[in-house]
mmCIF file of C-alpha atoms in Angstrom:
data_model
loop_
_atom_site.group_PDB
_atom_site.id
_atom_site.type_symbol
_atom_site.label_atom_id
_atom_site.label_comp_id
_atom_site.label_asym_id
_atom_site.label_seq_id
_atom_site.Cartn_x
_atom_site.Cartn_y
_atom_site.Cartn_z
ATOM 1 C CA MET A 1 203.766 74.625 115.634
ATOM 2 C CA GLY A 2 200.241 75.488 113.231
ATOM 3 C CA ILE A 3 196.874 74.988 114.817
ATOM 4 C CA ILE A 4 196.315 71.947 113.060
ATOM 5 C CA GLU A 5 199.629 70.149 114.711
ATOM 6 C CA LEU A 6 198.816 71.548 118.445
ATOM 7 C CA LEU A 7 194.896 70.394 118.184
ATOM 8 C CA GLY A 8 196.517 66.714 117.080
ATOM 9 C CA LEU A 9 199.057 66.925 119.698
ATOM 10 C CA ALA A 10 196.258 67.802 122.523
ATOM 11 C CA ALA A 11 194.002 65.424 120.863
ATOM 12 C CA SER A 12 196.590 62.425 121.395
ATOM 13 C CA VAL A 13 197.869 63.071 125.069
ATOM 14 C CA SER A 14 194.077 63.399 125.808
ATOM 15 C CA LEU A 15 192.651 60.409 124.525
ATOM 16 C CA LEU A 16 195.962 58.502 125.773
ATOM 17 C CA SER A 17 195.978 59.874 128.871
ATOM 18 C CA GLY A 18 192.527 57.629 129.285
ATOM 19 C CA TRP A 19 194.257 54.598 128.822
ATOM 20 C CA ARG A 20 197.603 55.391 130.480
ATOM 21 C CA LEU A 21 197.440 58.714 132.441
ATOM 22 C CA TYR A 22 200.352 58.671 134.410
ATOM 23 C CA LEU A 23 202.638 57.371 131.551
ATOM 24 C CA THR A 24 201.218 60.376 129.491
ATOM 25 C CA ILE A 25 201.874 63.055 132.225
ATOM 26 C CA PHE A 26 205.490 62.069 132.701
ATOM 27 C CA ALA A 27 205.646 61.975 129.113
ATOM 28 C CA THR A 28 204.048 65.413 128.379
ATOM 29 C CA SER A 29 206.521 66.916 131.655
ATOM 30 C CA LEU A 30 209.691 64.771 130.437
ATOM 31 C CA ALA A 31 209.089 66.784 127.080
ATOM 32 C CA MET A 32 208.166 70.295 128.135
ATOM 33 C CA ASN A 33 211.353 69.808 130.447
ATOM 34 C CA SER A 34 213.023 69.054 126.751
ATOM 35 C CA GLY A 35 211.836 72.188 125.159
ATOM 36 C CA PHE A 36 209.503 69.532 122.513
ATOM 37 C CA VAL A 37 207.158 71.013 124.254
ATOM 38 C CA ASP A 38 206.253 75.086 124.726
ATOM 39 C CA LEU A 39 204.101 76.466 127.983
ATOM 40 C CA PRO A 40 201.361 78.712 127.062
ATOM 41 C CA GLU A 41 202.548 82.269 128.096
ATOM 42 C CA ASN A 42 199.048 83.017 129.513
ATOM 43 C CA LEU A 43 198.370 79.995 131.409
ATOM 44 C CA ALA A 44 201.645 80.137 133.417
ATOM 45 C CA VAL A 45 199.848 77.979 135.851
ATOM 46 C CA LEU A 46 200.376 74.655 133.822
ATOM 47 C CA ASP A 47 204.473 75.425 133.783
ATOM 48 C CA ALA A 48 203.805 72.673 137.171
ATOM 49 C CA PHE A 49 203.373 70.062 134.228
ATOM 50 C CA ALA A 50 207.658 70.902 133.937
ATOM 51 C CA SER A 51 208.133 70.776 137.630
ATOM 52 C CA PRO A 52 210.131 68.014 138.436
ATOM 53 C CA TRP A 53 207.772 66.824 141.197
ATOM 54 C CA VAL A 54 205.160 65.991 138.574
ATOM 55 C CA LEU A 55 208.017 64.526 136.488
ATOM 56 C CA GLY A 56 208.927 62.265 140.268
ATOM 57 C CA ILE A 57 205.175 61.578 141.038
ATOM 58 C CA SER A 58 204.463 61.357 137.502
ATOM 59 C CA GLY A 59 206.557 58.306 137.040
ATOM 60 C CA LEU A 60 205.873 56.488 140.471
ATOM 61 C CA GLY A 61 202.347 56.508 139.029
ATOM 62 C CA ALA A 62 203.491 54.863 135.737
ATOM 63 C CA ILE A 63 204.794 52.289 137.320
ATOM 64 C CA ALA A 64 201.950 51.518 140.201
ATOM 65 C CA GLU A 65 199.389 51.922 137.257
ATOM 66 C CA PHE A 66 201.794 49.470 135.003
ATOM 67 C CA PHE A 67 201.529 46.531 137.780
ATOM 68 C CA ALA A 68 197.995 47.254 138.178
ATOM 69 C CA ASP A 69 196.538 46.990 135.011
ATOM 70 C CA LYS A 70 198.032 43.349 134.776
ATOM 71 C CA VAL A 71 195.789 41.947 137.810
ATOM 72 C CA ALA A 72 192.565 40.773 136.357
ATOM 73 C CA TRP A 73 190.108 42.951 138.202
ATOM 74 C CA LEU A 74 192.609 44.860 140.602
ATOM 75 C CA ASP A 75 192.606 46.724 136.943
ATOM 76 C CA SER A 76 188.973 47.262 136.747
ATOM 77 C CA ILE A 77 188.899 48.992 140.240
ATOM 78 C CA TRP A 78 191.960 50.868 139.312
ATOM 79 C CA ASP A 79 189.930 52.423 136.644
ATOM 80 C CA GLY A 80 187.350 52.773 138.464
ATOM 81 C CA LEU A 81 189.201 55.185 140.838
ATOM 82 C CA HIS A 82 190.320 57.118 137.854
ATOM 83 C CA THR A 83 186.751 57.536 136.217
ATOM 84 C CA LEU A 84 186.749 61.706 137.400
ATOM 85 C CA LEU A 85 190.752 61.799 137.285
ATOM 86 C CA ARG A 86 191.666 60.824 133.877
ATOM 87 C CA PRO A 87 189.131 63.234 132.192
ATOM 88 C CA ILE A 88 190.263 66.366 134.172
ATOM 89 C CA GLY A 89 194.148 65.087 133.713
ATOM 90 C CA GLY A 90 193.244 64.844 129.474
ATOM 91 C CA ALA A 91 191.451 68.461 129.654
ATOM 92 C CA LEU A 92 194.279 69.982 131.828
ATOM 93 C CA LEU A 93 197.054 68.129 129.216
ATOM 94 C CA ALA A 94 195.090 69.812 126.245
ATOM 95 C CA LEU A 95 195.222 73.521 127.640
ATOM 96 C CA ALA A 96 199.110 72.769 128.373
ATOM 97 C CA VAL A 97 200.078 71.640 124.545
ATOM 98 C CA ILE A 98 197.571 74.318 122.926
ATOM 99 C CA ASP A 99 198.884 78.332 123.161
ATOM 100 C CA ALA A 100 195.535 79.974 122.894
ATOM 101 C CA SER A 101 195.330 84.153 123.427
ATOM 102 C CA ASP A 102 191.381 83.526 123.109
ATOM 103 C CA PRO A 103 189.560 82.491 126.249
ATOM 104 C CA THR A 104 187.487 80.545 124.080
ATOM 105 C CA TRP A 105 190.074 78.412 122.733
ATOM 106 C CA GLN A 106 191.061 77.701 126.460
ATOM 107 C CA VAL A 107 187.620 76.311 126.633
ATOM 108 C CA ILE A 108 187.302 74.317 123.973
ATOM 109 C CA ALA A 109 190.812 72.718 124.346
ATOM 110 C CA PHE A 110 189.514 71.694 128.020
ATOM 111 C CA LEU A 111 186.160 70.005 126.678
ATOM 112 C CA LEU A 112 187.823 68.425 124.332
ATOM 113 C CA GLY A 113 190.734 67.123 125.851
ATOM 114 C CA GLY A 114 188.020 65.844 128.499
ATOM 115 C CA GLY A 115 186.065 64.481 126.522
ATOM 116 C CA ALA A 116 188.674 62.742 124.424
ATOM 117 C CA ALA A 117 190.253 61.495 127.415
ATOM 118 C CA PHE A 118 187.036 60.295 129.301
ATOM 119 C CA ALA A 119 186.311 58.452 125.559
ATOM 120 C CA GLY A 120 189.497 56.942 125.766
ATOM 121 C CA HIS A 121 188.998 55.691 129.180
ATOM 122 C CA ALA A 122 185.477 54.630 128.580
ATOM 123 C CA THR A 123 186.639 52.064 126.075
ATOM 124 C CA LYS A 124 189.439 50.746 128.234
ATOM 125 C CA ALA A 125 187.390 50.165 131.155
ATOM 126 C CA GLY A 126 184.967 48.945 129.577
ATOM 127 C CA THR A 127 187.254 46.493 127.044
ATOM 128 C CA ARG A 128 189.017 45.155 130.388
ATOM 129 C CA ALA A 129 186.216 44.590 132.695
ATOM 130 C CA ALA A 130 184.651 42.381 129.311
ATOM 131 C CA ILE A 131 188.118 40.558 129.608
ATOM 132 C CA ASN A 132 188.004 40.235 133.258
ATOM 133 C CA THR A 133 185.074 37.767 132.925
ATOM 134 C CA SER A 134 187.564 35.088 131.564
ATOM 135 C CA PRO A 135 189.032 32.461 133.623
ATOM 136 C CA GLU A 136 192.785 32.514 132.342
ATOM 137 C CA PRO A 137 194.584 35.679 132.862
ATOM 138 C CA VAL A 138 196.946 35.786 129.647
ATOM 139 C CA SER A 139 194.240 37.588 127.546
ATOM 140 C CA ASN A 140 194.305 40.260 130.470
ATOM 141 C CA MET A 141 198.052 40.380 130.971
ATOM 142 C CA MET A 142 198.225 40.202 126.699
ATOM 143 C CA MET A 143 195.924 43.693 126.419
ATOM 144 C CA SER A 144 197.256 45.510 129.149
ATOM 145 C CA THR A 145 201.201 44.933 127.512
ATOM 146 C CA GLY A 146 199.676 45.852 123.695
ATOM 147 C CA GLU A 147 198.353 49.185 126.149
ATOM 148 C CA ASP A 148 201.463 50.090 127.367
ATOM 149 C CA VAL A 149 203.652 49.408 124.122
ATOM 150 C CA THR A 150 200.889 51.593 121.986
ATOM 151 C CA ALA A 151 200.497 54.271 124.463
ATOM 152 C CA GLY A 152 204.254 54.355 124.853
ATOM 153 C CA GLY A 153 204.891 53.923 121.292
ATOM 154 C CA LEU A 154 202.246 56.761 120.399
ATOM 155 C CA LEU A 155 203.200 59.513 122.684
ATOM 156 C CA PHE A 156 206.802 59.340 121.584
ATOM 157 C CA LEU A 157 205.567 59.670 117.824
ATOM 158 C CA SER A 158 203.354 62.698 118.804
ATOM 159 C CA PHE A 159 205.618 64.535 120.191
ATOM 160 C CA ALA A 160 208.284 63.894 117.932
ATOM 161 C CA ASN A 161 206.067 64.782 114.579
ATOM 162 C CA PRO A 162 203.507 66.958 114.776
ATOM 163 C CA ILE A 163 202.006 66.457 111.717
ATOM 164 C CA VAL A 164 201.601 62.565 112.374
ATOM 165 C CA ALA A 165 200.149 63.670 116.026
ATOM 166 C CA ALA A 166 197.540 64.979 113.774
ATOM 167 C CA VAL A 167 196.841 61.962 112.209
ATOM 168 C CA ILE A 168 196.726 60.036 115.121
ATOM 169 C CA GLY A 169 195.141 62.573 117.407
ATOM 170 C CA PHE A 170 191.792 62.162 115.413
ATOM 171 C CA THR A 171 192.076 58.862 113.933
ATOM 172 C CA LEU A 172 192.353 57.424 117.585
ATOM 173 C CA LEU A 173 189.650 59.684 118.585
ATOM 174 C CA ALA A 174 187.221 58.104 115.561
ATOM 175 C CA PHE A 175 188.581 54.486 116.509
ATOM 176 C CA THR A 176 187.357 55.183 119.856
ATOM 177 C CA ILE A 177 184.097 56.589 119.172
ATOM 178 C CA TRP A 178 183.303 53.593 117.277
ATOM 179 C CA ALA A 179 184.510 51.090 120.016
ATOM 180 C CA LEU A 180 182.449 52.563 122.367
ATOM 181 C CA TRP A 181 179.650 52.340 119.700
ATOM 182 C CA LYS A 182 180.559 48.465 118.941
ATOM 183 C CA GLY A 183 180.663 47.709 122.722
ATOM 184 C CA TYR A 184 177.405 49.069 123.507
ATOM 185 C CA ARG A 185 175.774 47.231 120.495
ATOM 186 C CA ILE A 186 177.567 44.005 121.775
ATOM 187 C CA PHE A 187 176.545 44.815 125.728
ATOM 188 C CA ARG A 188 172.926 44.751 124.225
ATOM 189 C CA ARG A 189 173.291 41.639 122.848
ATOM 190 C CA VAL A 190 174.556 39.849 125.612
ATOM 191 C CA PHE A 191 172.435 41.584 128.174
ATOM 192 C CA PRO A 192 169.071 42.178 126.599
ATOM 193 C CA GLU A 193 166.723 43.321 128.619
ATOM 194 C CA GLN A 194 164.651 42.016 130.809
ATOM 195 C CA LYS A 195 160.850 42.549 129.671
ATOM 196 C CA GLU A 196 157.986 41.640 132.747
ATOM 197 C CA ASP A 197 155.810 38.952 132.157
ATOM 198 C CA GLU A 198 152.158 40.519 131.558
ATOM 199 C CA VAL A 199 150.718 37.202 132.765
ATOM 200 C CA ASN A 200 150.459 37.147 135.940
ATOM 201 C CA PRO A 201 150.727 33.549 137.497
#
């Protein structure tokens, strides 16, 4: 793989880990065990991603996340508990994908991976918190199922076609930044800052 394909793959898995961390780790571990992704020789510590233990535990985590994400407010609690874990996972996944002999590239991959995962997580958590204000449970379950299908499909496509992965990664990152900006604008409209009364009663 060339550097563009590797960066696209790293961006894809990092960003998707902000949505579905355990599913992304499971898919990456499965890809590494099947030979789709080669582990960087200079980062041998990350061969843990190819461990059968990681494969099994991340699979169990993906199942738990699947069900927790379908229950209103439990999904927001789950997101809150993973605010730190998802960016770290995304950063490590980026390191596992990019074979950079230069330590500078390792730092760049770690920072970009963590940033992409946090952007994905912030968008997901903010959107789901807004949806949870709705009294009916259907929109929550539909959104969660849509995220499951999208994450699974994009993960498969990312590993199967590195060139498409590059397009997916950078497009998702741009869309996530746009969604965060739009979400902030909507939040400011719905919850305007309260100004203090200047006139004393």
